């Protein structure tokens, strides 16, 4: 399978997250960007759980290198 192209978009900040009350529903995350358009990610619950786990792991790794002041 050929590798998919990657699009890099500088994000200024996340502005909104909405999670469906239905456990099989989607979650949406809205990001403000430096460009002409913002980003709206639509994530399945499976993808959201995976993202949460990745962010938690990244936070733990970052804490090892940047002690709390």
XYZ file of N, CA, C and O in Angstrom:
276
model
N 0.844 -1.170 0.000
C 0.000 0.000 0.000
C 0.893 1.238 0.000
O 1.783 1.363 0.821
N 0.664 2.182 -0.906
C 1.499 3.387 -0.944
C 1.260 4.251 0.291
O 0.173 4.279 0.858
N 2.316 4.964 0.679
C 2.221 5.838 1.836
C 1.350 7.047 1.493
O 1.473 7.632 0.420
N 0.489 7.433 2.430
C -0.379 8.586 2.223
C 0.401 9.865 2.480
O 1.277 9.904 3.335
N 0.070 10.929 1.773
C 0.730 12.203 2.052
C 0.278 12.736 3.420
O -0.817 12.434 3.877
N 1.124 13.516 4.044
C 0.820 14.127 5.331
C 0.684 15.625 5.138
O 1.489 16.250 4.455
N -0.340 16.184 5.759
C -0.570 17.627 5.692
C -0.241 18.207 7.060
O -0.776 17.777 8.071
N 0.672 19.174 7.085
C 1.054 19.821 8.336
C 0.341 21.161 8.429
O 0.455 21.993 7.536
N -0.403 21.352 9.527
C -1.148 22.589 9.732
C -0.806 23.127 11.119
O -1.100 22.466 12.114
N -0.183 24.294 11.217
C 0.111 24.865 12.528
C -1.189 25.229 13.261
O -2.004 25.981 12.753
N -1.369 24.659 14.437
C -2.568 24.900 15.240
C -2.255 25.938 16.306
O -1.249 25.837 17.007
N -3.121 26.950 16.428
C -2.965 27.979 17.445
C -3.465 27.456 18.786
O -2.781 27.557 19.796
N -4.675 26.875 18.770
C -5.232 26.324 20.008
C -6.462 25.491 19.691
O -7.134 25.713 18.683
N -6.757 24.517 20.558
C -8.042 23.831 20.437
C -9.123 24.775 20.957
O -8.901 25.497 21.930
N -10.258 24.812 20.288
C -11.304 25.745 20.704
C -12.560 25.059 21.213
O -13.324 25.668 21.955
N -12.789 23.810 20.827
C -14.019 23.151 21.260
C -13.893 21.645 21.084
O -13.284 21.168 20.131
N -14.464 20.898 22.012
C -14.579 19.456 21.861
C -15.997 19.065 22.249
O -16.544 19.577 23.220
N -16.587 18.224 21.458
C -17.932 17.730 21.728
C -17.912 16.215 21.612
O -17.394 15.674 20.644
N -18.477 15.562 22.619
C -18.520 14.104 22.628
C -19.985 13.682 22.650
O -20.772 14.183 23.463
N -20.326 12.774 21.781
C -21.701 12.280 21.695
C -22.084 11.569 22.988
O -21.259 10.903 23.614
N -23.331 11.696 23.394
C -23.809 10.969 24.575
C -24.012 9.490 24.260
O -24.088 8.661 25.149
N -24.071 9.162 22.992
C -24.177 7.772 22.546
C -22.781 7.157 22.552
O -21.879 7.669 21.885
N -22.568 6.067 23.322
C -21.226 5.470 23.394
C -20.661 5.028 22.037
O -19.474 4.846 21.888
N -21.528 4.841 21.043
C -21.052 4.460 19.711
C -20.944 5.664 18.794
O -20.619 5.535 17.622
N -21.210 6.856 19.335
C -21.191 8.075 18.528
C -19.788 8.594 18.307
O -18.790 7.990 18.700
N -19.731 9.744 17.700
C -18.457 10.376 17.375
C -18.137 11.488 18.362
O -18.989 11.944 19.108
N -16.901 11.923 18.316
C -16.472 13.113 19.033
C -15.906 14.058 17.986
O -15.344 13.631 16.982
N -16.057 15.347 18.229
C -15.479 16.328 17.322
C -14.547 17.232 18.117
O -14.824 17.574 19.259
N -13.433 17.579 17.490
C -12.469 18.492 18.088
C -12.213 19.599 17.069
O -11.864 19.316 15.921
N -12.395 20.831 17.500
C -12.227 21.985 16.625
C -10.944 22.707 17.012
O -10.718 22.976 18.190
N -10.092 22.989 16.028
C -8.820 23.672 16.261
C -8.780 24.971 15.472
O -9.154 25.005 14.302
N -8.275 26.030 16.108
C -8.000 27.274 15.413
C -6.598 27.163 14.820
O -5.676 26.704 15.487
N -6.435 27.588 13.581
C -5.132 27.484 12.915
C -4.624 28.875 12.539
O -5.339 29.867 12.644
N -3.379 28.914 12.077
C -2.807 30.176 11.608
C -3.205 30.455 10.164
O -2.973 31.537 9.666
N -3.806 29.490 9.509
C -4.179 29.645 8.106
C -5.556 30.248 7.920
O -6.153 30.814 8.838
N -6.083 30.106 6.722
C -7.379 30.672 6.349
C -8.560 29.818 6.789
O -9.701 30.253 6.685
N -8.301 28.595 7.221
C -9.387 27.703 7.620
C -9.014 27.006 8.924
O -7.841 26.761 9.193
N -10.016 26.743 9.740
C -9.797 25.976 10.957
C -9.983 24.494 10.656
O -10.367 24.114 9.556
N -9.702 23.658 11.635
C -9.780 22.206 11.453
C -10.867 21.655 12.356
O -10.942 21.992 13.540
N -11.702 20.786 11.820
C -12.691 20.057 12.596
C -12.400 18.578 12.412
O -12.564 18.038 11.313
N -11.912 17.939 13.468
C -11.649 16.503 13.419
C -12.883 15.761 13.906
O -13.464 16.120 14.933
N -13.273 14.735 13.205
C -14.372 13.877 13.623
C -13.759 12.521 13.949
O -13.181 11.868 13.076
N -13.850 12.144 15.222
C -13.210 10.919 15.701
C -14.246 9.911 16.164
O -15.185 10.279 16.878
N -14.050 8.660 15.789
C -14.877 7.604 16.371
C -14.489 7.463 17.839
O -13.428 7.937 18.259
N -15.314 6.829 18.626
C -14.989 6.639 20.040
C -13.698 5.834 20.192
O -12.890 6.111 21.071
N -13.478 4.876 19.312
C -12.247 4.078 19.353
C -11.035 4.980 19.124
O -10.036 4.890 19.838
N -11.132 5.867 18.149
C -10.027 6.785 17.870
C -9.832 7.765 19.028
O -8.697 8.089 19.383
N -10.922 8.229 19.649
C -10.817 9.151 20.772
C -10.121 8.494 21.958
O -9.246 9.097 22.579
N -10.477 7.257 22.247
C -9.834 6.534 23.350
C -8.343 6.353 23.060
O -7.500 6.552 23.940
N -7.996 6.021 21.825
C -6.585 5.859 21.455
C -5.841 7.191 21.584
O -4.712 7.233 22.078
N -6.473 8.290 21.169
C -5.858 9.610 21.280
C -5.639 9.982 22.743
O -4.576 10.494 23.105
N -6.627 9.721 23.593
C -6.487 10.008 25.026
C -5.312 9.242 25.623
O -4.536 9.796 26.406
N -5.172 7.977 25.257
C -4.066 7.165 25.766
C -2.718 7.702 25.283
O -1.756 7.784 26.050
N -2.654 8.111 24.022
C -1.412 8.660 23.477
C -1.046 9.972 24.165
O 0.126 10.222 24.467
N -2.034 10.832 24.411
C -1.779 12.102 25.086
C -1.329 11.886 26.527
O -0.438 12.588 27.018
N -1.917 10.911 27.206
C -1.510 10.611 28.583
C -0.067 10.129 28.618
O 0.726 10.547 29.466
N 0.293 9.264 27.677
C 1.664 8.754 27.615
C 2.649 9.875 27.293
O 3.721 9.977 27.899
N 2.274 10.748 26.358
C 3.139 11.874 26.006
C 3.313 12.807 27.196
O 4.410 13.319 27.441
N 2.255 13.014 27.961
C 2.328 13.872 29.137
C 3.264 13.283 30.185
O 4.057 14.000 30.807
N 3.208 11.978 30.372
C 4.111 11.309 31.323
C 5.554 11.442 30.884
O 6.442 11.700 31.702
N 5.810 11.278 29.605
C 7.174 11.409 29.089
C 7.679 12.840 29.235
O 8.826 13.065 29.610
N 6.826 13.793 28.951
C 7.200 15.196 29.068
C 7.517 15.537 30.528
O 8.449 16.285 30.812
N 6.766 14.990 31.458
C 6.977 15.259 32.878
C 8.352 14.758 33.338
O 8.938 15.338 34.242
N 8.867 13.730 32.707
C 10.194 13.220 33.054
C 11.282 14.249 32.706
O 12.323 14.282 33.345
N 11.041 15.043 31.687
C 12.035 15.982 31.183
C 11.805 17.413 31.659
O 12.701 18.242 31.545
N 10.602 17.681 32.138
C 10.277 19.025 32.622
C 9.640 18.925 34.003
O 8.429 18.820 34.131
N 10.455 18.938 35.063
C 9.909 18.804 36.402
C 8.980 19.967 36.765
O 9.111 21.071 36.259
N 8.034 19.678 37.627
C 7.076 20.692 38.081
C 7.809 21.734 38.904
O 8.651 21.416 39.743
N 7.479 23.005 38.671
C 8.155 24.091 39.402
C 7.246 24.675 40.437
O 6.112 24.752 40.357
